[in-house]
XYZ file of C-alpha atoms in Angstrom:
326
model
C -9.571 32.643 -3.950
C -8.837 28.937 -4.152
C -5.370 27.436 -4.054
C -5.862 25.614 -7.370
C -6.156 28.955 -9.174
C -2.889 30.232 -7.744
C -1.130 26.979 -8.648
C -1.645 27.819 -12.339
C 0.722 30.752 -12.000
C 4.425 29.976 -12.192
C 6.914 31.509 -9.818
C 8.686 33.381 -12.624
C 5.402 34.896 -13.812
C 4.677 36.135 -10.308
C 8.228 37.313 -9.669
C 8.380 39.271 -12.927
C 4.783 40.500 -12.600
C 3.785 39.174 -16.024
C 0.209 40.374 -15.575
C -1.084 39.560 -19.040
C 0.206 36.013 -18.989
C -1.137 35.520 -15.477
C -4.501 36.915 -16.525
C -4.805 34.122 -19.101
C -4.811 31.497 -16.350
C -6.338 33.430 -13.470
C -8.694 35.862 -15.206
C -9.762 38.967 -13.328
C -8.826 37.260 -10.067
C -5.217 38.249 -10.700
C -6.014 41.626 -9.172
C -6.512 39.953 -5.806
C -2.920 38.790 -5.740
C -1.177 42.092 -6.238
C -1.367 45.186 -4.088
C -1.490 48.632 -5.634
C 2.285 48.822 -5.340
C 2.649 45.627 -7.370
C 3.788 43.517 -4.410
C 2.650 39.904 -4.445
C 0.020 39.160 -1.796
C 0.528 35.389 -1.741
C -1.479 33.318 0.750
C -3.008 36.210 2.635
C -6.549 34.973 2.249
C -6.821 31.695 0.431
C -9.723 29.277 0.325
C -9.299 25.531 0.430
C -10.284 23.526 -2.646
C -11.396 20.563 -0.557
C -13.695 20.593 2.434
C -11.258 18.200 4.102
C -7.620 18.957 3.302
C -5.283 20.420 0.684
C -1.574 19.794 0.258
C 1.006 21.594 -1.847
C 4.696 22.262 -2.128
C 5.746 25.853 -1.582
C 9.014 27.715 -1.974
C 10.116 31.280 -1.183
C 13.075 32.915 -2.864
C 12.332 36.472 -1.763
C 12.325 37.939 1.749
C 9.039 39.793 1.215
C 7.135 36.821 -0.237
C 5.278 35.934 2.982
C 3.845 38.546 5.341
C 2.194 38.253 8.758
C -1.052 36.354 8.213
C -3.478 33.776 9.584
C -5.910 31.202 8.193
C -9.404 29.957 8.938
C -8.062 26.393 8.752
C -5.235 24.440 10.393
C -1.872 24.655 8.663
C 0.872 22.063 9.081
C 4.192 22.891 7.429
C 7.011 20.406 6.929
C 10.166 22.502 6.598
C 12.586 20.999 4.071
C 15.156 23.766 3.631
C 15.833 27.393 4.490
C 17.905 29.080 7.180
C 15.042 31.039 8.706
C 13.298 31.839 11.952
C 9.535 31.586 12.396
C 7.226 33.944 14.260
C 4.024 32.465 15.704
C 1.995 34.850 17.819
C 4.675 36.606 19.832
C 7.090 33.649 19.922
C 10.067 33.355 17.584
C 11.735 30.032 16.740
C 14.907 29.053 14.923
C 13.990 26.398 12.369
C 16.017 23.579 10.951
C 15.214 21.085 8.154
C 12.546 18.485 9.050
C 10.863 20.706 11.650
C 7.063 20.615 11.597
C 5.202 23.883 12.117
C 1.693 23.530 13.532
C -0.534 26.615 13.248
C -4.165 26.545 14.484
C -6.825 28.778 12.866
C -6.626 32.478 13.679
C -3.019 32.427 14.922
C -0.718 35.033 13.369
C 2.471 33.696 11.817
C 5.185 34.380 9.266
C 8.750 33.354 8.457
C 11.552 35.768 9.303
C 14.294 35.818 6.701
C 17.588 36.912 8.183
C 20.356 38.779 6.446
C 21.988 35.435 5.612
C 19.072 34.189 3.501
C 21.241 31.923 1.357
C 18.902 29.110 0.354
C 15.218 28.980 -0.633
C 12.629 28.360 2.073
C 11.102 25.076 0.864
C 8.196 23.430 2.685
C 5.307 21.051 2.234
C 2.079 22.718 3.346
C -0.938 20.765 4.561
C -4.178 22.668 5.106
C -6.905 20.984 7.159
C -10.396 22.435 7.547
C -11.381 23.240 11.127
C -14.447 20.983 10.898
C -12.459 18.011 9.618
C -9.748 18.500 12.246
C -12.384 18.575 14.975
C -14.056 15.432 13.640
C -10.759 13.530 13.483
C -9.787 14.693 16.978
C -13.116 13.485 18.327
C -12.726 10.092 16.642
C -9.239 9.897 18.097
C -10.776 10.646 21.492
C -8.113 13.316 21.902
C -10.278 15.919 23.574
C -7.682 16.706 26.225
C -5.079 17.222 23.471
C -7.347 19.510 21.465
C -8.426 21.584 24.457
C -5.040 21.760 26.181
C -4.001 25.339 25.439
C -0.654 24.868 27.165
C 0.064 21.942 24.838
C -0.837 23.964 21.758
C 1.400 26.847 22.778
C 4.310 24.499 23.395
C 3.768 22.495 20.216
C 3.809 25.128 17.483
C 7.144 23.675 16.378
C 7.557 19.900 16.441
C 11.026 18.385 16.181
C 11.520 14.624 16.027
C 14.210 12.187 14.952
C 14.775 8.535 14.142
C 11.821 6.329 13.279
C 9.200 8.954 14.125
C 10.801 11.498 11.792
C 10.987 8.896 9.020
C 7.265 8.192 9.428
C 6.439 11.907 9.171
C 8.626 12.253 6.070
C 6.951 9.329 4.300
C 3.449 10.624 5.054
C 4.227 14.098 3.656
C 5.875 12.509 0.587
C 2.823 10.338 -0.033
C 0.446 13.286 0.432
C 2.349 15.278 -2.203
C 2.454 12.308 -4.577
C -1.295 11.771 -4.318
C -1.938 15.452 -4.996
C 0.392 15.570 -7.998
C -0.674 12.301 -9.634
C -4.409 12.732 -9.044
C -5.222 9.041 -9.324
C -8.781 7.728 -8.771
C -9.666 7.923 -5.095
C -6.813 10.357 -4.402
C -8.777 12.490 -1.934
C -9.921 9.490 0.102
C -6.391 8.073 0.054
C -5.037 11.430 1.250
C -7.557 11.541 4.064
C -6.282 8.126 5.126
C -2.728 9.493 5.140
C -3.845 12.450 7.234
C -5.446 10.107 9.760
C -2.045 8.442 10.100
C -0.462 11.862 10.539
C -2.807 13.058 13.274
C -2.460 9.702 15.084
C 1.323 10.036 14.890
C 1.148 13.578 16.269
C -1.079 12.424 19.114
C 1.101 9.408 19.919
C 4.193 11.597 19.871
C 2.550 14.003 22.287
C 1.278 11.259 24.616
C 4.539 9.300 24.490
C 6.637 12.466 24.606
C 8.712 11.376 21.604
C 8.726 14.915 20.217
C 10.940 17.742 21.348
C 9.058 20.752 22.683
C 11.119 23.428 21.019
C 11.525 26.554 23.112
C 11.264 29.971 21.530
C 14.365 32.079 21.060
C 15.563 34.237 23.951
C 13.497 37.408 23.945
C 15.163 40.351 22.230
C 13.852 43.881 21.777
C 11.961 42.886 18.629
C 10.186 40.097 20.506
C 9.246 42.426 23.347
C 7.730 44.953 20.957
C 5.816 42.239 19.093
C 4.555 40.887 22.415
C 3.415 44.407 23.326
C 1.539 44.657 20.015
C -0.091 41.261 20.672
C -1.426 42.496 24.019
C -2.359 46.062 23.051
C -3.396 46.017 19.373
C -6.941 47.085 20.317
C -5.521 50.262 21.841
C -3.886 53.241 20.208
C -0.372 52.215 19.190
C 2.175 54.489 17.564
C 5.926 54.735 17.207
C 5.779 57.447 19.840
C 4.014 55.298 22.440
C 6.304 52.319 21.749
C 9.403 54.497 21.931
C 8.279 55.911 25.268
C 7.449 52.475 26.660
C 10.768 50.866 25.684
C 12.918 53.973 26.126
C 14.236 53.892 22.571
C 14.046 56.312 19.663
C 11.293 56.088 17.052
C 13.837 55.844 14.249
C 15.558 52.908 15.976
C 12.259 51.009 16.126
C 11.569 51.668 12.473
C 15.026 50.466 11.496
C 14.667 47.370 13.694
C 11.504 46.200 11.922
C 12.836 47.032 8.482
C 16.104 45.208 9.074
C 14.805 42.076 10.813
C 11.329 41.695 9.264
C 11.675 43.697 6.048
C 8.430 45.525 6.841
C 7.421 48.724 8.592
C 6.317 48.878 12.219
C 2.891 50.243 11.264
C 2.401 47.464 8.714
C 2.885 44.820 11.392
C 0.404 46.588 13.689
C -2.196 46.773 10.893
C -1.704 43.129 9.902
C -2.085 41.981 13.508
C -5.304 43.989 13.880
C -6.676 42.523 10.656
C -5.876 39.001 11.829
C -7.945 39.645 14.937
C -10.703 41.108 12.761
C -10.846 37.910 10.710
C -11.068 35.839 13.873
C -13.967 37.967 15.142
C -15.762 37.631 11.798
C -15.378 33.844 11.984
C -16.793 33.980 15.532
C -19.878 35.828 14.251
C -19.219 39.285 15.692
C -21.124 42.061 13.935
C -19.005 43.821 11.327
C -19.817 47.266 12.678
C -18.449 46.278 16.108
C -15.113 44.991 14.833
C -13.132 48.225 14.212
C -13.287 49.317 17.847
C -12.373 45.834 19.081
C -9.309 45.733 16.846
C -7.938 49.242 17.275
C -9.208 50.902 14.083
C -10.487 54.456 14.405
C -13.667 53.806 12.390
C -15.269 51.374 9.942
C -14.021 53.197 6.854
C -10.377 52.886 7.936
C -10.921 49.223 8.816
C -12.683 48.498 5.515
C -9.949 50.071 3.383
C -7.192 48.253 5.282
C -9.008 44.911 4.968
C -9.555 45.240 1.220
C -5.989 46.400 0.615
C -4.537 43.483 2.572
C -6.823 40.650 1.460
C -8.356 41.739 -1.827
C -11.919 41.176 -0.581
C -14.220 43.135 1.711
C -15.065 42.109 5.297
C -18.571 41.193 4.135
C -17.210 39.018 1.323
C -14.870 37.324 3.760
C -17.807 36.595 6.081
C -19.704 35.078 3.148
C -16.693 32.960 2.214
C -16.401 31.672 5.775
C -20.047 30.687 5.733
C -19.424 28.617 2.617
C -21.575 30.751 0.353
C -20.765 32.244 -3.048
C -20.455 35.909 -3.804
C -20.153 37.906 -7.005
């Protein structure tokens, strides 16, 4: 589903599950945004409106409003408020206002709302298609930047100050203004702003004017998440994790519920589905995916995929290919 359709729904309508009112603006597609339990799905599997870039302002008031997910495009978040941590892959970061979160396609991520969640998590989100990002990187002649895996892993969170921070702030402000006002030539103007942004990111990296923020010191939660990252294709259960880390099953369950407001098994399933999406994008046959991602068979994989994303694996593959489906 496209972002523009979700924008028609107000936060209060979503929060209060005003299905009939939402149906007026979103039609039958409303069913894709709510799980059987009535929980809001959010940005689990969104399509971009533009083939270049989309920008929007987003805010979270509830701890369960954003789950572990990934995208088929690049996501750049400019954090404006919210006392939260952020999980990217198996690395956890403490955020502060004005941090920039850079998430490549296929990388699992989610905010972690602590017990002291006292202010809304407000951010400006910029989505950039993989093709457009690649084209801009090539024109920038930044091949070594694009292909430097070590750089990408160190630069998930970008923290700047002074003049460089001011430049980032102005670009994100202008991107939002262009999107909201919709003046003639807005998309082309926004692409020009993005070119400034990617040049600024590249210059900051080359000139080392950005702070490479280190992840938080590994705690038990981080170690378990790292284990899941490395072993999701294998059989994973509370029993195996408890045996590996010499801790009780109930303690693990309580740890995930308290710190991530989600069950252990839900995180495992979401991580497997993120890998499944990546394999679909890479062109792997659908029938081969369950085994590669740790699902017992295709039926289990299919049901989990539809429940999480609201579309089938085949429909997702069609969406990735840029085709339409009924």
